[in-house]
Tab-separated table of C-alpha atoms (C1' of nucleotides) in Angstrom:
chain	number	residue	atom	x	y	z
W	1	UNK	CA	20.061	-77.869	4.125
W	2	UNK	CA	21.660	-77.583	7.987
W	3	UNK	CA	24.817	-75.895	6.697
W	4	UNK	CA	26.441	-78.494	5.849
W	5	UNK	CA	29.388	-76.044	4.777
W	6	UNK	CA	32.503	-77.891	3.255
W	7	UNK	CA	35.803	-75.952	2.990
W	8	UNK	CA	34.690	-74.428	-0.508
W	9	UNK	CA	31.829	-72.586	0.263
W	10	UNK	CA	33.498	-71.190	3.247
W	11	UNK	CA	36.495	-70.452	1.323
W	12	UNK	CA	34.042	-68.651	-1.174
W	13	UNK	CA	31.846	-66.667	0.956
W	14	UNK	CA	35.157	-65.379	2.488
W	15	UNK	CA	36.681	-64.513	-0.862
W	16	UNK	CA	32.864	-62.587	-1.080
W	17	UNK	CA	33.332	-60.932	2.701
W	18	UNK	CA	36.596	-59.893	1.585
W	19	UNK	CA	35.750	-58.145	-1.329
W	20	UNK	CA	32.620	-56.266	0.005
W	21	UNK	CA	35.059	-55.177	3.208
W	22	UNK	CA	37.794	-53.807	1.458
W	23	UNK	CA	35.844	-51.704	-1.842
W	24	UNK	CA	33.789	-50.394	1.552
W	25	UNK	CA	36.792	-49.244	3.194
W	26	UNK	CA	38.057	-47.507	-0.247
W	27	UNK	CA	35.060	-46.032	-0.576
W	28	UNK	CA	34.767	-44.516	2.651
W	29	UNK	CA	38.135	-43.557	2.040
W	30	UNK	CA	38.160	-42.351	-0.840
W	31	UNK	CA	34.360	-41.401	-2.226
W	32	UNK	CA	32.877	-44.223	-4.337
W	33	UNK	CA	33.250	-42.166	-7.421
W	34	UNK	CA	37.288	-42.250	-6.840
W	35	UNK	CA	37.683	-45.988	-6.784
W	36	UNK	CA	37.945	-47.993	-9.795
W	37	UNK	CA	36.482	-51.461	-10.109
W	38	UNK	CA	40.804	-52.269	-10.874
W	39	UNK	CA	41.414	-50.800	-7.173
W	40	UNK	CA	39.150	-53.298	-5.225
W	41	UNK	CA	40.096	-56.142	-6.922
W	42	UNK	CA	43.905	-54.917	-6.572
W	43	UNK	CA	42.978	-54.459	-2.771
W	44	UNK	CA	41.350	-57.395	-2.286
W	45	UNK	CA	43.953	-59.523	-4.110
W	46	UNK	CA	41.629	-61.478	-6.310
W	47	UNK	CA	40.718	-60.828	-10.303
W	48	UNK	CA	38.661	-58.744	-11.557
W	49	UNK	CA	36.252	-60.848	-12.885
W	50	UNK	CA	36.321	-62.830	-9.638
W	51	UNK	CA	34.601	-59.504	-8.098
W	52	UNK	CA	31.868	-59.982	-10.912
W	53	UNK	CA	31.178	-63.350	-9.817
W	54	UNK	CA	30.436	-62.096	-7.014
W	55	UNK	CA	28.778	-59.064	-7.405
W	56	UNK	CA	27.027	-58.186	-10.336
W	57	UNK	CA	27.517	-55.032	-10.638
W	58	UNK	CA	30.155	-51.517	-8.739
W	59	UNK	CA	26.762	-50.615	-7.204
W	60	UNK	CA	25.798	-53.956	-5.158
W	61	UNK	CA	29.258	-53.971	-3.811
W	62	UNK	CA	27.861	-51.209	-1.654
W	63	UNK	CA	24.218	-52.764	-1.282
W	64	UNK	CA	26.082	-56.400	0.024
W	65	UNK	CA	22.837	-56.650	2.718
W	66	UNK	CA	19.997	-56.068	0.728
W	67	UNK	CA	18.397	-59.126	0.621
W	68	UNK	CA	17.407	-58.161	4.984
W	69	UNK	CA	16.091	-55.357	3.635
W	70	UNK	CA	13.466	-57.317	1.140
W	71	UNK	CA	12.727	-60.518	4.038
W	72	UNK	CA	12.913	-58.028	6.736
W	73	UNK	CA	9.217	-56.368	4.515
W	74	UNK	CA	8.025	-59.335	3.624
W	75	UNK	CA	8.364	-61.077	7.085
W	76	UNK	CA	6.362	-58.300	8.416
W	77	UNK	CA	3.689	-59.150	6.382
W	78	UNK	CA	4.017	-63.116	6.779
W	79	UNK	CA	5.249	-63.166	10.720
W	80	UNK	CA	3.171	-60.831	11.813
W	81	UNK	CA	0.953	-61.240	15.411
W	82	UNK	CA	-1.823	-63.144	15.191
W	83	UNK	CA	-4.987	-60.547	14.323
W	84	UNK	CA	-2.290	-57.688	13.943
W	85	UNK	CA	-3.357	-55.425	10.846
W	86	UNK	CA	-1.110	-54.762	8.380
W	87	UNK	CA	-0.675	-51.216	8.237
W	88	UNK	CA	0.479	-50.804	11.775
W	89	UNK	CA	3.037	-53.528	11.431
W	90	UNK	CA	4.605	-52.057	8.453
W	91	UNK	CA	4.616	-48.589	10.014
W	92	UNK	CA	6.422	-50.480	13.002
W	93	UNK	CA	9.239	-52.271	10.266
W	94	UNK	CA	9.873	-49.319	8.430
W	95	UNK	CA	10.297	-47.351	11.114
W	96	UNK	CA	13.189	-49.398	12.096
W	97	UNK	CA	14.601	-49.697	9.045
W	98	UNK	CA	14.229	-45.931	8.829
W	99	UNK	CA	15.973	-45.451	12.566
W	100	UNK	CA	18.465	-48.279	11.590
W	101	UNK	CA	19.921	-46.013	8.096
W	102	UNK	CA	20.135	-42.986	11.184
W	103	UNK	CA	22.545	-45.296	13.898
W	104	UNK	CA	25.528	-44.337	14.283
W	105	UNK	CA	27.190	-47.664	12.648
W	106	UNK	CA	25.457	-47.180	9.354
W	107	UNK	CA	25.581	-43.518	9.188
W	108	UNK	CA	28.538	-42.990	6.780
W	109	UNK	CA	27.712	-45.142	4.783
W	110	UNK	CA	24.447	-43.651	4.071
W	111	UNK	CA	25.490	-40.038	3.641
W	112	UNK	CA	27.835	-41.821	0.958
W	113	UNK	CA	24.876	-43.210	-0.766
W	114	UNK	CA	23.166	-39.637	-1.361
W	115	UNK	CA	25.873	-37.901	-2.270
W	116	UNK	CA	26.541	-40.440	-5.094
W	117	UNK	CA	23.501	-40.282	-8.460
W	118	UNK	CA	25.113	-43.402	-9.300
W	119	UNK	CA	24.162	-45.054	-5.890
W	120	UNK	CA	20.710	-43.053	-5.368
W	121	UNK	CA	19.577	-44.575	-8.716
W	122	UNK	CA	20.908	-48.331	-7.490
W	123	UNK	CA	19.121	-47.563	-4.628
W	124	UNK	CA	15.375	-46.946	-6.388
W	125	UNK	CA	15.931	-49.343	-8.618
W	126	UNK	CA	16.229	-51.960	-6.043
W	127	UNK	CA	13.769	-50.830	-3.829
W	128	UNK	CA	11.253	-51.042	-6.446
W	129	UNK	CA	12.265	-54.993	-6.529
W	130	UNK	CA	11.414	-55.201	-2.788
W	131	UNK	CA	8.203	-53.469	-3.723
W	132	UNK	CA	7.423	-56.396	-6.120
W	133	UNK	CA	7.786	-59.080	-2.864
W	134	UNK	CA	6.026	-56.636	-0.569
W	135	UNK	CA	2.830	-56.501	-3.120
W	136	UNK	CA	3.608	-60.670	-3.025
W	137	UNK	CA	3.508	-61.107	0.356
W	138	UNK	CA	0.059	-59.518	0.662
W	139	UNK	CA	-1.191	-61.267	-2.300
W	140	UNK	CA	-0.217	-64.378	-0.840
W	141	UNK	CA	-2.362	-63.696	1.731
W	142	UNK	CA	-6.127	-64.156	1.262
W	143	UNK	CA	-7.115	-62.502	4.793
W	144	UNK	CA	-5.266	-59.284	3.266
W	145	UNK	CA	-4.946	-58.672	-0.231
W	146	UNK	CA	-7.205	-56.429	-1.919
W	147	UNK	CA	-6.094	-57.477	-5.321
W	148	UNK	CA	-3.107	-57.660	-7.443
W	149	UNK	CA	-3.823	-53.799	-7.520
W	150	UNK	CA	-4.119	-52.419	-4.411
W	151	UNK	CA	-1.646	-54.527	-3.023
W	152	UNK	CA	1.118	-53.530	-5.989
W	153	UNK	CA	0.164	-50.066	-4.227
W	154	UNK	CA	0.153	-50.503	-1.083
W	155	UNK	CA	3.409	-51.328	-1.430
W	156	UNK	CA	5.159	-48.805	-3.949
W	157	UNK	CA	2.943	-45.580	-0.624
W	158	UNK	CA	5.806	-47.983	1.456
W	159	UNK	CA	8.264	-48.029	-0.229
W	160	UNK	CA	7.692	-44.121	-0.835
W	161	UNK	CA	7.355	-43.476	2.752
W	162	UNK	CA	10.682	-45.190	3.760
W	163	UNK	CA	12.172	-42.695	0.825
W	164	UNK	CA	10.697	-39.860	2.173
W	165	UNK	CA	11.078	-40.635	5.689
W	166	UNK	CA	14.964	-41.368	5.021
W	167	UNK	CA	15.528	-37.910	3.204
W	168	UNK	CA	13.220	-35.772	6.168
W	169	UNK	CA	15.124	-33.718	8.169
W	170	UNK	CA	12.575	-35.355	10.850
W	171	UNK	CA	11.839	-39.112	10.402
W	172	UNK	CA	10.107	-39.804	12.148
W	173	UNK	CA	7.457	-37.699	12.058
W	174	UNK	CA	7.228	-37.548	8.223
W	175	UNK	CA	6.744	-41.269	8.919
W	176	UNK	CA	3.692	-40.613	10.845
W	177	UNK	CA	2.374	-38.750	8.457
W	178	UNK	CA	2.958	-40.552	5.759
W	179	UNK	CA	1.359	-43.779	6.930
W	180	UNK	CA	-1.178	-41.681	8.646
W	181	UNK	CA	-2.522	-41.069	3.974
W	182	UNK	CA	-1.379	-45.125	3.559
W	183	UNK	CA	-3.329	-46.521	5.671
W	184	UNK	CA	-6.696	-44.337	4.678
W	185	UNK	CA	-5.459	-45.544	1.366
W	186	UNK	CA	-5.357	-48.644	2.706
W	187	UNK	CA	-9.314	-48.628	4.096
W	188	UNK	CA	-10.530	-47.777	0.571
W	189	UNK	CA	-8.552	-50.205	-1.078
W	190	UNK	CA	-11.331	-52.444	-2.404
W	191	UNK	CA	-11.484	-53.776	-6.450
W	192	UNK	CA	-14.337	-52.795	-8.061
W	193	UNK	CA	-13.702	-54.384	-11.625
W	194	UNK	CA	-10.769	-56.471	-10.639
W	195	UNK	CA	-9.918	-57.883	-14.082
W	196	UNK	CA	-6.635	-58.422	-13.238
W	197	UNK	CA	-6.485	-62.017	-14.041
W	198	UNK	CA	-6.142	-63.314	-10.306
W	199	UNK	CA	-9.830	-63.553	-9.752
W	200	UNK	CA	-8.702	-65.582	-6.440
W	201	UNK	CA	-13.000	-64.991	-5.120
W	202	UNK	CA	-12.398	-62.282	-3.077
W	203	UNK	CA	-14.167	-63.387	0.291
W	204	UNK	CA	-14.962	-59.749	0.854
W	205	UNK	CA	-17.799	-58.052	3.673
A	1	UNK	CA	11.553	-14.982	-25.280
A	2	UNK	CA	9.689	-14.497	-28.465
A	3	UNK	CA	11.301	-17.325	-29.706
A	4	UNK	CA	13.926	-15.271	-32.490
A	5	UNK	CA	15.406	-18.068	-32.925
A	6	UNK	CA	18.671	-16.904	-34.898
A	7	UNK	CA	20.069	-18.824	-37.644
A	8	UNK	CA	23.202	-20.581	-34.581
A	9	UNK	CA	19.610	-21.546	-32.103
A	10	UNK	CA	17.530	-23.096	-35.516
A	11	UNK	CA	20.820	-25.503	-36.830
A	12	UNK	CA	21.048	-26.615	-33.185
A	13	UNK	CA	17.742	-27.304	-32.570
A	14	UNK	CA	17.924	-29.446	-36.290
A	15	UNK	CA	20.835	-30.852	-35.373
A	16	UNK	CA	19.017	-32.565	-32.424
A	17	UNK	CA	16.086	-33.234	-33.418
A	18	UNK	CA	18.518	-34.805	-36.466
A	19	UNK	CA	19.887	-37.204	-33.449
A	20	UNK	CA	16.722	-37.661	-32.077
A	21	UNK	CA	14.628	-38.941	-35.039
A	22	UNK	CA	18.447	-40.739	-36.005
A	23	UNK	CA	18.854	-43.044	-32.936
A	24	UNK	CA	14.676	-43.654	-32.384
A	25	UNK	CA	14.514	-45.211	-36.217
A	26	UNK	CA	17.747	-47.616	-35.494
A	27	UNK	CA	16.214	-48.350	-32.273
A	28	UNK	CA	13.018	-49.402	-33.742
A	29	UNK	CA	14.808	-51.320	-36.402
A	30	UNK	CA	17.154	-52.997	-34.465
A	31	UNK	CA	16.809	-53.260	-30.712
A	32	UNK	CA	17.748	-51.140	-28.594
A	33	UNK	CA	20.777	-52.600	-26.812
A	34	UNK	CA	21.930	-54.052	-30.557
A	35	UNK	CA	22.300	-50.213	-31.443
A	36	UNK	CA	25.848	-48.699	-30.270
A	37	UNK	CA	26.552	-45.038	-29.740
A	38	UNK	CA	28.894	-44.662	-32.027
A	39	UNK	CA	26.299	-46.147	-35.100
A	40	UNK	CA	23.801	-44.167	-34.305
A	41	UNK	CA	26.558	-40.648	-34.122
A	42	UNK	CA	27.423	-42.113	-37.433
A	43	UNK	CA	23.997	-42.404	-39.149
A	44	UNK	CA	23.836	-38.845	-38.267
A	45	UNK	CA	26.595	-37.804	-39.695
A	46	UNK	CA	28.000	-35.782	-36.263
A	47	UNK	CA	30.396	-36.200	-33.931
A	48	UNK	CA	30.252	-38.788	-30.604
A	49	UNK	CA	31.471	-36.086	-28.508
A	50	UNK	CA	28.440	-33.632	-30.497
A	51	UNK	CA	26.768	-36.575	-29.729
A	52	UNK	CA	26.736	-36.339	-25.928
A	53	UNK	CA	26.931	-32.600	-26.089
A	54	UNK	CA	22.970	-32.371	-26.671
A	55	UNK	CA	21.870	-35.611	-24.586
A	56	UNK	CA	23.290	-36.508	-21.627
A	57	UNK	CA	23.546	-40.253	-22.199
A	58	UNK	CA	22.127	-43.112	-24.271
A	59	UNK	CA	18.767	-43.564	-22.621
A	60	UNK	CA	18.369	-40.106	-22.787
A	61	UNK	CA	17.885	-40.010	-26.534
A	62	UNK	CA	14.783	-42.199	-26.137
A	63	UNK	CA	13.565	-40.527	-23.331
A	64	UNK	CA	14.295	-36.903	-25.459
A	65	UNK	CA	10.609	-35.004	-24.291
A	66	UNK	CA	10.837	-36.279	-21.043
A	67	UNK	CA	9.755	-31.959	-20.711
A	68	UNK	CA	6.089	-32.734	-21.661
A	69	UNK	CA	5.497	-35.572	-19.010
A	70	UNK	CA	6.869	-33.545	-16.720
A	71	UNK	CA	5.455	-30.408	-17.903
A	72	UNK	CA	1.884	-31.645	-18.088
A	73	UNK	CA	1.693	-33.022	-14.479
A	74	UNK	CA	2.860	-29.454	-12.918
A	75	UNK	CA	0.358	-28.136	-15.422
A	76	UNK	CA	-2.812	-30.291	-14.210
A	77	UNK	CA	-2.090	-28.546	-10.828
A	78	UNK	CA	-1.286	-24.772	-11.766
A	79	UNK	CA	-4.102	-24.671	-14.845
A	80	UNK	CA	-6.829	-26.164	-13.328
A	81	UNK	CA	-10.454	-24.861	-13.266
A	82	UNK	CA	-10.615	-22.684	-10.817
A	83	UNK	CA	-12.191	-24.333	-8.051
A	84	UNK	CA	-11.269	-27.309	-8.883
A	85	UNK	CA	-10.276	-30.182	-6.279
A	86	UNK	CA	-6.448	-31.831	-6.765
A	87	UNK	CA	-7.410	-35.276	-7.803
A	88	UNK	CA	-9.769	-35.111	-10.204
A	89	UNK	CA	-7.506	-32.876	-12.163
A	90	UNK	CA	-4.619	-35.242	-11.291
A	91	UNK	CA	-6.071	-38.581	-12.200
A	92	UNK	CA	-7.125	-37.006	-15.733
A	93	UNK	CA	-4.018	-35.616	-16.708
A	94	UNK	CA	-2.877	-39.166	-15.431
A	95	UNK	CA	-5.207	-41.044	-17.426
A	96	UNK	CA	-4.536	-39.303	-20.936
A	97	UNK	CA	-0.653	-39.996	-20.710
A	98	UNK	CA	-1.356	-43.763	-19.512
A	99	UNK	CA	-3.271	-43.863	-22.672
A	100	UNK	CA	-1.567	-42.148	-25.199
A	101	UNK	CA	1.387	-44.542	-24.448
A	102	UNK	CA	-1.246	-46.851	-25.282
A	103	UNK	CA	-2.264	-45.571	-28.919
A	104	UNK	CA	-1.233	-46.601	-31.870
A	105	UNK	CA	1.970	-44.181	-33.007
A	106	UNK	CA	4.058	-44.535	-29.244
A	107	UNK	CA	3.219	-48.404	-28.634
A	108	UNK	CA	5.868	-49.317	-30.413
A	109	UNK	CA	8.251	-47.170	-28.794
A	110	UNK	CA	6.942	-47.586	-25.145
A	111	UNK	CA	7.343	-51.780	-25.602
A	112	UNK	CA	10.952	-51.102	-26.646
A	113	UNK	CA	11.280	-49.546	-23.176
A	114	UNK	CA	9.809	-52.336	-21.367
A	115	UNK	CA	11.793	-55.000	-22.239
A	116	UNK	CA	14.858	-53.164	-21.319
A	117	UNK	CA	16.058	-52.863	-18.098
A	118	UNK	CA	18.455	-49.523	-18.595
A	119	UNK	CA	15.327	-48.097	-20.253
A	120	UNK	CA	13.272	-49.418	-17.716
A	121	UNK	CA	15.287	-47.978	-14.807
A	122	UNK	CA	16.382	-44.686	-16.978
A	123	UNK	CA	12.499	-44.050	-16.999
A	124	UNK	CA	12.123	-45.351	-12.793
A	125	UNK	CA	14.263	-42.565	-12.013
A	126	UNK	CA	13.423	-40.469	-14.088
A	127	UNK	CA	9.894	-40.894	-12.830
A	128	UNK	CA	11.441	-39.622	-9.191
A	129	UNK	CA	12.518	-35.670	-10.551
A	130	UNK	CA	9.539	-35.193	-11.778
A	131	UNK	CA	7.638	-36.847	-8.980
A	132	UNK	CA	10.079	-33.393	-7.916
A	133	UNK	CA	8.357	-31.385	-9.220
A	134	UNK	CA	5.198	-32.104	-8.980
A	135	UNK	CA	5.402	-31.989	-5.389
A	136	UNK	CA	6.718	-28.309	-5.437
A	137	UNK	CA	3.845	-27.725	-7.096
A	138	UNK	CA	1.884	-28.761	-5.012
A	139	UNK	CA	3.553	-26.690	-2.038
A	140	UNK	CA	3.657	-23.811	-4.348
A	141	UNK	CA	0.071	-23.387	-4.263
A	142	UNK	CA	-1.635	-21.989	-0.425
A	143	UNK	CA	-4.653	-23.263	-1.177
A	144	UNK	CA	-3.312	-26.746	-1.384
A	145	UNK	CA	-0.125	-27.593	0.340
A	146	UNK	CA	-0.904	-29.465	3.400
A	147	UNK	CA	2.815	-29.754	4.229
A	148	UNK	CA	5.398	-30.633	2.722
A	149	UNK	CA	5.979	-34.444	4.017
A	150	UNK	CA	2.313	-34.973	2.168
A	151	UNK	CA	2.692	-32.961	-0.581
A	152	UNK	CA	5.581	-35.147	-1.317
A	153	UNK	CA	3.691	-38.601	-0.420
A	154	UNK	CA	1.267	-37.566	-3.091
A	155	UNK	CA	3.286	-36.402	-5.693
A	156	UNK	CA	4.771	-40.460	-5.459
A	157	UNK	CA	2.130	-41.959	-5.289
A	158	UNK	CA	0.500	-40.230	-8.506
A	159	UNK	CA	3.300	-41.640	-10.079
A	160	UNK	CA	3.221	-45.190	-8.696
A	161	UNK	CA	-0.021	-44.681	-10.081
A	162	UNK	CA	0.853	-44.011	-13.771
A	163	UNK	CA	3.677	-46.888	-13.124
A	164	UNK	CA	1.366	-48.896	-12.172
A	165	UNK	CA	-1.555	-48.016	-14.337
A	166	UNK	CA	0.853	-48.645	-17.493
A	167	UNK	CA	1.707	-52.397	-16.434
A	168	UNK	CA	-1.766	-53.560	-16.057
A	169	UNK	CA	-3.666	-55.374	-17.973
A	170	UNK	CA	-6.542	-53.182	-17.901
A	171	UNK	CA	-4.686	-49.645	-17.404
A	172	UNK	CA	-8.153	-48.115	-16.575
A	173	UNK	CA	-9.364	-49.886	-13.785
A	174	UNK	CA	-6.168	-50.023	-12.530
A	175	UNK	CA	-6.035	-45.948	-12.526
A	176	UNK	CA	-9.280	-45.708	-11.053
A	177	UNK	CA	-9.072	-48.097	-8.111
A	178	UNK	CA	-5.484	-46.061	-7.096
A	179	UNK	CA	-6.730	-42.559	-7.151
A	180	UNK	CA	-9.354	-44.220	-5.286
A	181	UNK	CA	-6.707	-44.395	-2.699
A	182	UNK	CA	-4.869	-41.450	-3.009
A	183	UNK	CA	-8.039	-40.168	-2.901
A	184	UNK	CA	-8.506	-41.576	0.941
A	185	UNK	CA	-4.568	-40.644	1.531
A	186	UNK	CA	-4.699	-36.978	0.575
A	187	UNK	CA	-8.439	-36.186	2.297
A	188	UNK	CA	-6.184	-37.158	5.556
A	189	UNK	CA	-3.391	-35.517	4.791
A	190	UNK	CA	-3.194	-32.805	7.544
A	191	UNK	CA	0.265	-32.023	9.025
A	192	UNK	CA	0.910	-31.941	12.646
A	193	UNK	CA	3.793	-31.789	13.858
A	194	UNK	CA	5.614	-30.292	10.749
A	195	UNK	CA	9.228	-30.039	11.367
A	196	UNK	CA	9.621	-30.341	7.946
A	197	UNK	CA	12.912	-27.144	7.944
A	198	UNK	CA	10.441	-24.998	5.739
A	199	UNK	CA	8.740	-23.432	8.286
A	200	UNK	CA	7.602	-20.700	6.146
A	201	UNK	CA	4.853	-19.712	8.885
A	202	UNK	CA	2.403	-22.412	8.046
A	203	UNK	CA	-1.448	-20.771	7.926
A	204	UNK	CA	-2.815	-24.033	8.633
A	205	UNK	CA	-6.875	-24.298	9.341
K	1	DC	C1'	31.828	-5.033	-43.866
K	2	DT	C1'	35.308	-6.190	-41.043
K	3	DC	C1'	36.469	-8.170	-36.705
K	4	DC	C1'	36.191	-10.985	-31.997
K	5	DA	C1'	34.459	-13.400	-28.423
K	6	DA	C1'	31.439	-17.235	-28.184
K	7	DA	C1'	29.864	-21.300	-29.129
K	8	DA	C1'	28.813	-25.591	-32.022
K	9	DC	C1'	31.387	-29.365	-33.547
K	10	DA	C1'	34.800	-32.316	-34.534
K	11	DC	C1'	38.545	-35.981	-33.856
K	12	DT	C1'	41.826	-38.806	-31.011
K	13	DA	C1'	42.570	-41.181	-27.104
K	14	DA	C1'	41.332	-42.920	-23.007
K	15	DC	C1'	38.495	-44.093	-18.711
K	16	DC	C1'	35.586	-47.357	-16.529
K	17	DG	C1'	32.738	-50.547	-15.811
K	18	DT	C1'	31.874	-55.096	-17.473
K	19	DT	C1'	31.690	-59.334	-20.076
K	20	DA	C1'	34.527	-63.735	-23.271
K	21	DG	C1'	36.695	-66.205	-24.054
K	22	DT	C1'	40.016	-69.424	-21.814
K	23	DG	C1'	42.666	-72.325	-18.906
K	24	DC	C1'	44.339	-73.888	-13.953
K	25	DT	C1'	43.403	-75.552	-9.693
K	26	DA	C1'	41.398	-77.365	-5.701
K	27	DC	C1'	37.265	-79.355	-2.996
K	28	DG	C1'	34.226	-82.921	-2.613
K	29	DG	C1'	31.746	-86.969	-3.910
K	30	DT	C1'	32.502	-91.656	-4.854
G	1	DA	C1'	43.223	-92.481	-5.830
G	2	DC	C1'	39.792	-90.389	-9.150
G	3	DC	C1'	36.890	-87.538	-11.663
G	4	DG	C1'	33.808	-83.871	-12.516
G	5	DT	C1'	32.526	-79.347	-11.203
G	6	DA	C1'	33.449	-74.941	-9.450
G	7	DG	C1'	36.029	-71.110	-8.160
G	8	DC	C1'	39.918	-68.098	-9.675
G	9	DA	C1'	42.641	-66.039	-12.840
G	10	DC	C1'	44.179	-63.869	-16.714
G	11	DT	C1'	44.042	-61.061	-21.859
G	12	DA	C1'	41.029	-58.938	-24.113
G	13	DA	C1'	38.309	-57.123	-25.530
G	14	DC	C1'	33.149	-54.324	-25.881
G	15	DG	C1'	30.116	-50.177	-25.532
G	16	DG	C1'	29.318	-45.365	-22.787
G	17	DT	C1'	31.165	-41.429	-21.768
G	18	DT	C1'	34.749	-38.079	-20.840
G	19	DA	C1'	38.759	-34.976	-21.489
G	20	DG	C1'	41.543	-32.522	-24.512
G	21	DT	C1'	42.626	-29.467	-28.904
G	22	DG	C1'	42.088	-27.636	-32.814
G	23	DT	C1'	38.281	-25.779	-36.260
G	24	DT	C1'	34.476	-23.941	-38.197
G	25	DT	C1'	30.771	-21.067	-38.010
G	26	DT	C1'	27.403	-16.996	-36.023
G	27	DG	C1'	25.815	-13.038	-34.012
G	28	DG	C1'	26.566	-8.585	-32.969
G	29	DA	C1'	29.959	-4.293	-32.419
G	30	DG	C1'	32.579	-0.750	-34.033
DNA sequence: CTCCAAAACACTAACCGTTAGTGCTACGGT
DNA sequence: ACCGTAGCACTAACGGTTAGTGTTTTGGAG
């Protein structure tokens, strides 16, 4: 577990990285839709099947580092300062993510995403998966969880905030506004019936 | 506009309906993924290109009547009883929609959707389009709109409620819980900066 | 009624993302 | 030094989708 990366794994990682770099370069040069999988494979000097053994789909080439996003979200919940309330921690993290999208280095990539329906669609369904993880992270904290349904709703709202803020002309203001709404929603979240299956004995109030 | 449908349009509509009916029948008989476009076209006795002139994609065959969904949502906003608040009207409409999904007639279709990743993904991105329409409907009512950002967030939350309730083991309870959160969120929605680009002279307060 | 422009429809052939099938080769553990 | 595994390659195909082209149907104008 202590990173005993052998030659094989290093080579594999190198191949993966080479494919991702090549793909991103070609996409930015010629446009996402104008570049075919066969082009990327040829330019990266690998077979098409090899490319698909590293990436599940063409879109996945663009969101190579999407695990980071997921881990930052769940980390904001699990690693927050002791006693810190949930919503501000999430807001801080989401704000940082949104800003990163507009940073000089990442901006062209996100412009490309916004211009391609296929990529936008892929990103949204990726975010939905992230929401599931976030909901699980919230639900795993006994002092936090307010029932499966409320946790899931919360996670969705947070993802919505990210999505909407990124698309807004003034992301910071939009984010503040949406998180004010989220804060209010979370404040009243308190299951009444809770027939969601995980009756873990609500230690509420 | 008073339905002066000529023979041509009637024939066209009939062809479209025949394709949709055939497709749904085949999908339910053999499973969505097991049926190819060429199968549907052959069974409906049309050319593949004709099929695609009526439906934009294979998935669209399943969600043939998705306009209804959109219009019911926006209608719940625009046609609500005078003086009725927004949130209860939306909750009523969404509840009715969720129940319809579980009704005997529609249940097999929605089970098929839930079992196919392609269909689930398509549905989610369809809902996102519906959310845009809903946000526009809310924004179009001067007595309702609380700014572009809040309206959009609200629309997303409502779509989330639908999605989550449909997946919940007890949809009715889940819907109540989420809408309690939505109600609270809407209550605090009030733009402060509002530099969302459409500065149409905010008649606020 | 006749003729025209438009639109629906058909057919072929292909494009593109993706996968199955089949090996070969190089690496890591023993 | 050896063997099992896993990474990689290649061919060929599948399935959704579209371009290109030509034919039929239809509603409307004269």
